Short mmCIF file of C-alpha atoms in Angstrom, two decimals:
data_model
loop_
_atom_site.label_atom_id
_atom_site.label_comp_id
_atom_site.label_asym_id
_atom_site.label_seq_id
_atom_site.Cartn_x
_atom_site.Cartn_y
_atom_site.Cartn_z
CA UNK A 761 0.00 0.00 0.00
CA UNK A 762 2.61 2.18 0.94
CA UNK A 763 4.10 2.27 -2.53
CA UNK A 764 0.48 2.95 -4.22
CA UNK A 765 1.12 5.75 -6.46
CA UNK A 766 -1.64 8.26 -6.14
CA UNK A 767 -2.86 11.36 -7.33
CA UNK A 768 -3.67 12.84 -3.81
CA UNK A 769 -1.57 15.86 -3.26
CA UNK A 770 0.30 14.83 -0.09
CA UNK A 771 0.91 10.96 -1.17
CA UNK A 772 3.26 9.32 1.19
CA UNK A 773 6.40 9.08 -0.99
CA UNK A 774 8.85 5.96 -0.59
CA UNK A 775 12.22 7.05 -0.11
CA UNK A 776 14.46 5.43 -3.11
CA UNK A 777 18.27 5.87 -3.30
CA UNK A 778 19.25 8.24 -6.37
CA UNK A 779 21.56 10.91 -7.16
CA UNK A 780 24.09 9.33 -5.62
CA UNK A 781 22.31 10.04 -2.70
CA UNK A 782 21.11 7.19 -0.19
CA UNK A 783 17.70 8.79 0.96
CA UNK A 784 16.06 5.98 2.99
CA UNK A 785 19.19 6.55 5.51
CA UNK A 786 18.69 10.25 4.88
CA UNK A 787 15.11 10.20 5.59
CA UNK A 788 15.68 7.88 8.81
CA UNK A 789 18.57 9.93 9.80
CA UNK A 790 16.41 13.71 9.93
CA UNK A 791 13.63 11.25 11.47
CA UNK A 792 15.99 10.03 14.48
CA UNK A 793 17.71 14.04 15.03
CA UNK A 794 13.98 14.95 15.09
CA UNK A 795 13.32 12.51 18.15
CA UNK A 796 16.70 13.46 19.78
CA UNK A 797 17.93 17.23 19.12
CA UNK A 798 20.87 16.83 20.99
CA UNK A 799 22.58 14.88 17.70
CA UNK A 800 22.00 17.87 16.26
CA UNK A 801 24.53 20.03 17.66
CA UNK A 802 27.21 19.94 15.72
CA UNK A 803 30.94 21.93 15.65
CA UNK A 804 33.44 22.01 12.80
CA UNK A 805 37.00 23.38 13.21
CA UNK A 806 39.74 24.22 10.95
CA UNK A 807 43.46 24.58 12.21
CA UNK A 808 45.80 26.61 9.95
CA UNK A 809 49.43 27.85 9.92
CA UNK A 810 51.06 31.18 8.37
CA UNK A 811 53.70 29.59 5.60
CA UNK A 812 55.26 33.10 3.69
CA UNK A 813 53.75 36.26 2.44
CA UNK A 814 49.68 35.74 2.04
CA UNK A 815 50.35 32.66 1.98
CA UNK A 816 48.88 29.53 4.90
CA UNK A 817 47.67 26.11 5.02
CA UNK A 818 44.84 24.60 6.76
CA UNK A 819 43.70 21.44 7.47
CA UNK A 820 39.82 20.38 8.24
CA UNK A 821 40.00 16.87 10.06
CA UNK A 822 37.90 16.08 13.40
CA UNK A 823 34.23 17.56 14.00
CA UNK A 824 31.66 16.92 16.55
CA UNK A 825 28.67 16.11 15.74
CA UNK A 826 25.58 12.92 16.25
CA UNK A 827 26.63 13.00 20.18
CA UNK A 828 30.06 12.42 19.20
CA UNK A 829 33.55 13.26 17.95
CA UNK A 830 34.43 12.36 14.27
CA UNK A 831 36.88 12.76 11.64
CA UNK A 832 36.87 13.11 8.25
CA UNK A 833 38.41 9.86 6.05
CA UNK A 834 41.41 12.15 5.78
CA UNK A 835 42.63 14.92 7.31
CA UNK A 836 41.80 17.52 4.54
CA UNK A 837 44.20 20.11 3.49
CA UNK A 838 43.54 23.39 1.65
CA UNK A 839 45.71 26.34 0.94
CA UNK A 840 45.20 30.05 0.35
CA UNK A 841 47.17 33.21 -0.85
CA UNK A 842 46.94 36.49 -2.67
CA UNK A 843 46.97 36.77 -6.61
CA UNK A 844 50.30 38.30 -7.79
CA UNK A 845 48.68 41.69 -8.78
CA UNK A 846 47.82 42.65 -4.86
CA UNK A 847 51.74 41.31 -4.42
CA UNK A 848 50.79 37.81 -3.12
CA UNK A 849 53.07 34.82 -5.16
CA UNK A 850 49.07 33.28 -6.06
CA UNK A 851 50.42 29.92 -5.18
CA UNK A 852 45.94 29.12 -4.50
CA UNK A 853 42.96 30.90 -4.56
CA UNK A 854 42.22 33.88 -2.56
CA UNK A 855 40.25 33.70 0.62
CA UNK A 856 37.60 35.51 -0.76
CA UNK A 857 37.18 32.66 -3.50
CA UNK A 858 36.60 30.37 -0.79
CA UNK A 859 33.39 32.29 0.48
CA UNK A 860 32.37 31.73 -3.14
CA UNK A 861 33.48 27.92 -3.34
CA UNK A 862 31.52 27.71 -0.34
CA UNK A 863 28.34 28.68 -1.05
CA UNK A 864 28.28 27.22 -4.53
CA UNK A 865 28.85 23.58 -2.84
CA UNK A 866 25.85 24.03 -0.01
CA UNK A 867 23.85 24.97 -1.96
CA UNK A 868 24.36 22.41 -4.72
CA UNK A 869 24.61 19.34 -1.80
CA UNK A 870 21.29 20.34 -0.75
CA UNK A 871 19.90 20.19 -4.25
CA UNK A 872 21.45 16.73 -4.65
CA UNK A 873 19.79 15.75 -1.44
CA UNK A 874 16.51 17.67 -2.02
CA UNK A 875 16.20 16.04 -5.27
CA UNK A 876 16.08 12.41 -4.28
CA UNK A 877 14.16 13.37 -1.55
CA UNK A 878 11.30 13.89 -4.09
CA UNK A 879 12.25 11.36 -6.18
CA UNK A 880 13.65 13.32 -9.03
CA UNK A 881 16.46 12.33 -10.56
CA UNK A 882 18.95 14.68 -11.70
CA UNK A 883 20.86 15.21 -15.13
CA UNK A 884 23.47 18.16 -14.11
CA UNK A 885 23.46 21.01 -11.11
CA UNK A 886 26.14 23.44 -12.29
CA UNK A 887 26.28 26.95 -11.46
CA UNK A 888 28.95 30.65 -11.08
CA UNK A 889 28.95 32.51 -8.32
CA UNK A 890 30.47 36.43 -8.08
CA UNK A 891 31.56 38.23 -5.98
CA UNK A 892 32.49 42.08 -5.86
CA UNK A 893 34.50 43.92 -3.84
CA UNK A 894 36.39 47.47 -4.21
CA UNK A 895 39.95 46.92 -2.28
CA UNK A 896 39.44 50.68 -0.98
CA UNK A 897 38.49 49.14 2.00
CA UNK A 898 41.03 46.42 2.81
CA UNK A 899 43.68 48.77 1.40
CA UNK A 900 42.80 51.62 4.45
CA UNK A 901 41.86 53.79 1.63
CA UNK A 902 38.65 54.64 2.54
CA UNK A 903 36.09 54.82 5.71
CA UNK A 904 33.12 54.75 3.06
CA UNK A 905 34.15 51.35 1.65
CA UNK A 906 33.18 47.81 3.23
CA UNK A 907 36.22 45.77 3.63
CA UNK A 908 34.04 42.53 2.06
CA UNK A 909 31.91 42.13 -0.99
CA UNK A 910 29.76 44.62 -1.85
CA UNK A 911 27.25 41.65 -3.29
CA UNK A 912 27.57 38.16 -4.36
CA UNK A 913 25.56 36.91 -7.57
CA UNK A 914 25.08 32.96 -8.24
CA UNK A 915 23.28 31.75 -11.06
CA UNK A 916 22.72 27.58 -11.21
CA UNK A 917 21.49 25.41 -14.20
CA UNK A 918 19.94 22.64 -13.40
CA UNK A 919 18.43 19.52 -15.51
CA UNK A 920 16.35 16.85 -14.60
CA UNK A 921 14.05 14.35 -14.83
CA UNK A 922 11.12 16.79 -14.03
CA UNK A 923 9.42 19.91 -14.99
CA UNK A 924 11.19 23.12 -14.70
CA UNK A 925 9.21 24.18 -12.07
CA UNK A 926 9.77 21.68 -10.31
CA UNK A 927 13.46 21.69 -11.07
CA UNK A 928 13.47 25.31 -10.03
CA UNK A 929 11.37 24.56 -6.42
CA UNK A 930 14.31 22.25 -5.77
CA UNK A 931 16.97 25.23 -6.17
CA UNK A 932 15.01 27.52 -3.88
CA UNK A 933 14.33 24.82 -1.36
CA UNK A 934 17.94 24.25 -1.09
CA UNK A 935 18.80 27.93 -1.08
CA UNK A 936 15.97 28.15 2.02
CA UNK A 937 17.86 25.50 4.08
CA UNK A 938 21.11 26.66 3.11
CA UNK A 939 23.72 27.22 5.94
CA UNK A 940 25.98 29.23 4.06
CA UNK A 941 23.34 31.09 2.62
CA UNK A 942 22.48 31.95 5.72
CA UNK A 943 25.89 32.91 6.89
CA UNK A 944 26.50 35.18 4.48
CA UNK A 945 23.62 36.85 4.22
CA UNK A 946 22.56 37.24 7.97
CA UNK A 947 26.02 36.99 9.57
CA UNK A 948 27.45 35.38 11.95
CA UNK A 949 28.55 36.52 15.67
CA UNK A 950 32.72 35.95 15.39
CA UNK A 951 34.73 36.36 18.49
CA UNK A 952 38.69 36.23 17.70
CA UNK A 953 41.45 36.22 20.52
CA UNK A 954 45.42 36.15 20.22
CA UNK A 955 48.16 34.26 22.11
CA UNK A 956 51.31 35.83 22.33
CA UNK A 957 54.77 34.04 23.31
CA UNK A 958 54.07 36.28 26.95
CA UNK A 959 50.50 34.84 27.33
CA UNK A 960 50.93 31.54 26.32
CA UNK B 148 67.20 61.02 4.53
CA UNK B 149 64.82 59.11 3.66
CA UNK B 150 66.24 55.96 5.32
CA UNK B 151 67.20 58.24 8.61
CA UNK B 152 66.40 56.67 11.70
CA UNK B 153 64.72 58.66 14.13
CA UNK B 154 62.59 58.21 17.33
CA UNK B 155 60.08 60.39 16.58
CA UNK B 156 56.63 58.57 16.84
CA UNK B 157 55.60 58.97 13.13
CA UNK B 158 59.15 58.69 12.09
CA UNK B 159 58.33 57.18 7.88
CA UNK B 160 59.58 53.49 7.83
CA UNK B 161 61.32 52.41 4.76
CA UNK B 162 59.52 49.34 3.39
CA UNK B 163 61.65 46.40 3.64
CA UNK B 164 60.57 42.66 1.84
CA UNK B 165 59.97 40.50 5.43
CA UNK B 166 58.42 37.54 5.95
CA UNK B 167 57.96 36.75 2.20
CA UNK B 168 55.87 40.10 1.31
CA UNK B 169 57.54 42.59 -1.17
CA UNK B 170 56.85 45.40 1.36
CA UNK B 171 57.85 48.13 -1.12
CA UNK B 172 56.02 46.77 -3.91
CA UNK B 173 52.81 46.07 -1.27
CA UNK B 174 53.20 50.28 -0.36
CA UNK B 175 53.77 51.28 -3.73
CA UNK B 176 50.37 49.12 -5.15
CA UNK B 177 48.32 50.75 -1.93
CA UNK B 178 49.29 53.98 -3.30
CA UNK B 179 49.03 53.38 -7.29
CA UNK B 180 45.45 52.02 -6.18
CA UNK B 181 44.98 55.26 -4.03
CA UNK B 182 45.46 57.64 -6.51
CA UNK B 183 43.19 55.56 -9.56
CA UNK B 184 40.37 54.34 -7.11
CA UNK B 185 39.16 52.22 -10.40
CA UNK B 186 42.15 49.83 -10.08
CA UNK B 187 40.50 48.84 -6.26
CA UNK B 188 37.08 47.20 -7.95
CA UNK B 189 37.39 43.06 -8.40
CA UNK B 190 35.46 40.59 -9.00
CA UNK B 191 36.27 37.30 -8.16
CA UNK B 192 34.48 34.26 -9.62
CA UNK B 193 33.74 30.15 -8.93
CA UNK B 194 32.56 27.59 -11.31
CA UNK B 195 30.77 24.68 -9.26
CA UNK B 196 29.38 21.32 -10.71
CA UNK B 197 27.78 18.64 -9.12
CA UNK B 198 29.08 15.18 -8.99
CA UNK B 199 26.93 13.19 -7.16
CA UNK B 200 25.08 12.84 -3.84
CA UNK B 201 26.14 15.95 -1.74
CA UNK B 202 29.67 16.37 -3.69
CA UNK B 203 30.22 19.34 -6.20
CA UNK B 204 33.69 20.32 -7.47
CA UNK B 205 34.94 24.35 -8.02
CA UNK B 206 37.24 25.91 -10.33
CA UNK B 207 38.59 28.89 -9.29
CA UNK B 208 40.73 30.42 -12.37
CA UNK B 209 39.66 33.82 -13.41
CA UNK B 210 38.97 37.22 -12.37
CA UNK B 211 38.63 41.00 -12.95
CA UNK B 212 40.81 43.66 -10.98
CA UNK B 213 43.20 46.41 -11.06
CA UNK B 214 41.60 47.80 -14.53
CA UNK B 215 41.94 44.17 -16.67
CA UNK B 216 41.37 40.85 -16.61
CA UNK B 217 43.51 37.98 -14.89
CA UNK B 218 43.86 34.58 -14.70
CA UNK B 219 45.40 32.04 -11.34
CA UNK B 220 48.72 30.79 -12.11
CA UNK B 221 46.53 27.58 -12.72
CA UNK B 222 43.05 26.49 -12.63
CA UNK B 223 42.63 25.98 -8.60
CA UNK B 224 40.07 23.45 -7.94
CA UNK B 225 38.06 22.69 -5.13
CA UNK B 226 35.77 19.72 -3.86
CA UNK B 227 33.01 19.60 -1.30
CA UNK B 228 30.56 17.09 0.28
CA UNK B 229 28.77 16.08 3.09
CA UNK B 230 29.95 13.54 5.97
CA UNK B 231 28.98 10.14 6.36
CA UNK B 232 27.15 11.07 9.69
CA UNK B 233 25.28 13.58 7.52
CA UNK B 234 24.87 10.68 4.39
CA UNK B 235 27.49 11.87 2.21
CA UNK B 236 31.00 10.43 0.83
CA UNK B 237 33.26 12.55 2.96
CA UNK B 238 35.19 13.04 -0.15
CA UNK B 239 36.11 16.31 0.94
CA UNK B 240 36.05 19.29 3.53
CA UNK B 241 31.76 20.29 3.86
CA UNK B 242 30.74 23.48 2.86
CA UNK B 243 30.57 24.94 6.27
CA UNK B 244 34.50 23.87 6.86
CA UNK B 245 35.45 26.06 3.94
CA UNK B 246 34.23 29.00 5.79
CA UNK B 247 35.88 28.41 8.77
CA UNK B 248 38.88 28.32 6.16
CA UNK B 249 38.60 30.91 4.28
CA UNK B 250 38.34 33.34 7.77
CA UNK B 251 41.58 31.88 9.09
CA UNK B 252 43.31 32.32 5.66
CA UNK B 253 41.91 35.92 5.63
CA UNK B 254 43.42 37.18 8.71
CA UNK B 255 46.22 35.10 8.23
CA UNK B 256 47.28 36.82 4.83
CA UNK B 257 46.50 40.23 6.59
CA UNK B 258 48.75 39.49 9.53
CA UNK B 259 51.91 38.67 6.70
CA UNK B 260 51.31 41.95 4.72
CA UNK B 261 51.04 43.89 8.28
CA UNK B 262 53.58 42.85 10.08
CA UNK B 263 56.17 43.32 6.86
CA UNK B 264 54.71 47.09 6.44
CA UNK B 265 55.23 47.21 10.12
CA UNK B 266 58.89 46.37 9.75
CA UNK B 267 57.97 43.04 11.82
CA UNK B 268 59.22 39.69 11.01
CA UNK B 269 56.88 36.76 12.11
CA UNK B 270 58.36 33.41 13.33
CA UNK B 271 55.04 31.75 13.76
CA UNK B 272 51.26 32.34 12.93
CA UNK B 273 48.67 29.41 13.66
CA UNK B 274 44.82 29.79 14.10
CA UNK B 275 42.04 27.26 15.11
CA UNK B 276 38.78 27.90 14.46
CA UNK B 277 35.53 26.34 15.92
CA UNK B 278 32.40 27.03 13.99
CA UNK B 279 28.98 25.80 16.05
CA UNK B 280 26.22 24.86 14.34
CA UNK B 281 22.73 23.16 15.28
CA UNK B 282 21.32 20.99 12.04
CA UNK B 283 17.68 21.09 13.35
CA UNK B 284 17.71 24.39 11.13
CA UNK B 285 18.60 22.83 7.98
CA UNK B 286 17.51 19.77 8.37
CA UNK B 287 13.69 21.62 8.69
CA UNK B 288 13.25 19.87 12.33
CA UNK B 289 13.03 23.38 13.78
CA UNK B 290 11.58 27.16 12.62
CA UNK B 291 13.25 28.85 15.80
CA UNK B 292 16.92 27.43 14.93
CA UNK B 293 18.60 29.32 12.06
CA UNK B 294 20.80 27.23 9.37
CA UNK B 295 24.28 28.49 9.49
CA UNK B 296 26.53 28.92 12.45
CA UNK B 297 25.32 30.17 15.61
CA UNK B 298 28.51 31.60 16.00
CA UNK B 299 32.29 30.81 15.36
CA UNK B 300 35.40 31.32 17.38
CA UNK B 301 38.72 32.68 15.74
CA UNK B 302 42.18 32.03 18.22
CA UNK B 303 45.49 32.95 16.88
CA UNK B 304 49.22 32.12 18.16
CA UNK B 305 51.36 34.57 16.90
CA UNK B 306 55.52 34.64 17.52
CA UNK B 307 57.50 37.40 15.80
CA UNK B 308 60.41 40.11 16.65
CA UNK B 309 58.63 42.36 18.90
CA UNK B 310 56.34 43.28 21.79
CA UNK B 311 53.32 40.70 22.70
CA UNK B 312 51.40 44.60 22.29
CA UNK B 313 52.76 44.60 18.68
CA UNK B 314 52.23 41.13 18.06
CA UNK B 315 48.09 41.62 19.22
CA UNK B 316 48.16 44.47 17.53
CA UNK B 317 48.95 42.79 14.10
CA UNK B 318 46.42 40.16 14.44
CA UNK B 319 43.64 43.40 15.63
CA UNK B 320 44.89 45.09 12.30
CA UNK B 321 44.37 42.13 10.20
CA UNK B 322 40.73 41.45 12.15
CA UNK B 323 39.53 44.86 11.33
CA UNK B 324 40.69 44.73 7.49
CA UNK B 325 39.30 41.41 6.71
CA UNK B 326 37.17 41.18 4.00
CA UNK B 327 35.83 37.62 5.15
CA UNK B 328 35.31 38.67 8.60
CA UNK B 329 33.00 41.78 7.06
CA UNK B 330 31.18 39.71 4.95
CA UNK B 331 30.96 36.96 8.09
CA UNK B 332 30.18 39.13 10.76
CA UNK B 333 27.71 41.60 9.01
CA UNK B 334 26.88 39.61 6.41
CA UNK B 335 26.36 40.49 2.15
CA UNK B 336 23.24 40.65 -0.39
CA UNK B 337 23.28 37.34 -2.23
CA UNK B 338 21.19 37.43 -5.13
CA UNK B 339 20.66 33.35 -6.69
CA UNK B 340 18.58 32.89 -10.26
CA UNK B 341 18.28 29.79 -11.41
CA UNK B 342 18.17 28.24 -15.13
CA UNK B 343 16.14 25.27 -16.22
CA UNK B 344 16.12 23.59 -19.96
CA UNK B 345 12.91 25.88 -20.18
CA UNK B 346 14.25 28.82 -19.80
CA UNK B 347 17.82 28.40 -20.71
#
């Protein structure tokens, strides 16, 4: 009975693994946080170290989260610097890039999970994201300029096994439930402190 | 003259290259930029495709600044995905982890190009950042829980040739001309529009 297919508007739909995604463990997953919030608190953490110039490395490896600690399969490392024509050696992308990186791939995991969630199977998710920003304000040139983007643009095409509206409900719905959507559009409370050969 | 010591407070330091920044190249760009305030608008771009399940890879190669066009030494790419807790592949760093990179990176760089325009060379600079984050908000278990970070927590270790005040003072420098502390603390319009084979 369960998997009846039926016209009514709020049929019961049978989670079915697709997109890559496995969506009865999905499903049962949100289903078991939902009886026990506490799994949902979760903390992630990135160390990172100064290496020349712009230049530093960080490494994303152990998070909290489910009730307990965790680490990724590998200790994941990712660089930064500036581009060459604001004097950095460009040796990876800018930090500002990764803002961009990072709300390009939230947004697009949630569509891959939203997706199978409703059963739709999808073709291709890609999308650009920009970002600009006048260096007045980094460079101390100016009290009227932000320091960070002035706006952020991302555009995503999407194809599927289902009607563009549909298609385009999925985007949205992903953009709603978005955490770094709703980082960088809302902001975030970010408390910094500094350890000093005397203090430490 | 010019390269006259003095103990006057505002005495004019000489740029000297320290800790791998071209200090007079870094002054003489802050000025060039200063005088043309066109050169300070960029825009910096991502590419993102998904791959399957929550994973999506970025290229991050070109972008627009100091009056032209440029491209990254190379093509910098990028991967993202969910952990297995969360039902992904853990093929990569999640979304929210790139954040929490991309502030450390941030201040990092800033604390490099400071210190050398200070005349201060750095022996050390490590961060660790904590980013906390309840899922009930994007996993829709919740309306009063929002989906990003509640809030995140920046620490920094900093050795170098001079005062622990200096030292502090570098990192405080850096902190207040972030641009990914900006756009994470106060946040930035983020406009999305979304193509389907409709409408493409």
């Amino acid at each position: 009975m369960n998997q009846m297919m039926t016209a009514a508007p709020k049929a019961k739909r049978v989670p079915v693994a697709m997109n890559g995604v496995d969506t009865p463990t999905l499903i049962a997953t949100i289903k078991a946080v939902g009886g026990q919030p506490e799994l949902a608190k979760f903390q992630f953490r990135a160390t990172s170290r100064w290496v020349s110039g712009t230049r530093s490395e960080s490494v994303m490896h152990g998070f909290y989260g489910a009730g307990g600690e965790h680490r990724h399969m590998a200790p994941y490392n990712a660089d930064a610097d500036h581009p060459t024509v604001l004097c950095g050696a460009d040796t990876a992308p800018t930090p500002v890039e990764w803002l961009l990186h990072a709300l390009a791939s939230c947004i697009t995991a949630g569509i891959g999970n939203i997706a199978a969630a409703r059963g739709i199977k999808l073709n291709k998710v890609e999308s650009t994201v920009e970002g600009d920003i006048d260096l007045r304000g980094i460079l101390g040139l100016s009290e009227e300029v932000r320091n960070g983007y002035e706006g952020i643009r991302i555009s995503f095409a999407i194809d599927g096994d289902a009607t563009p509206e549909q298609l385009e409900q999925i985007v949205m719905q992903s953009k709603a439930r978005s955490a770094v959507f709703d980082v960088l559009t809302n902001g975030v409370p970010v408390s910094l402190s500094v350890k000093t050969p005397a203090s430490a």
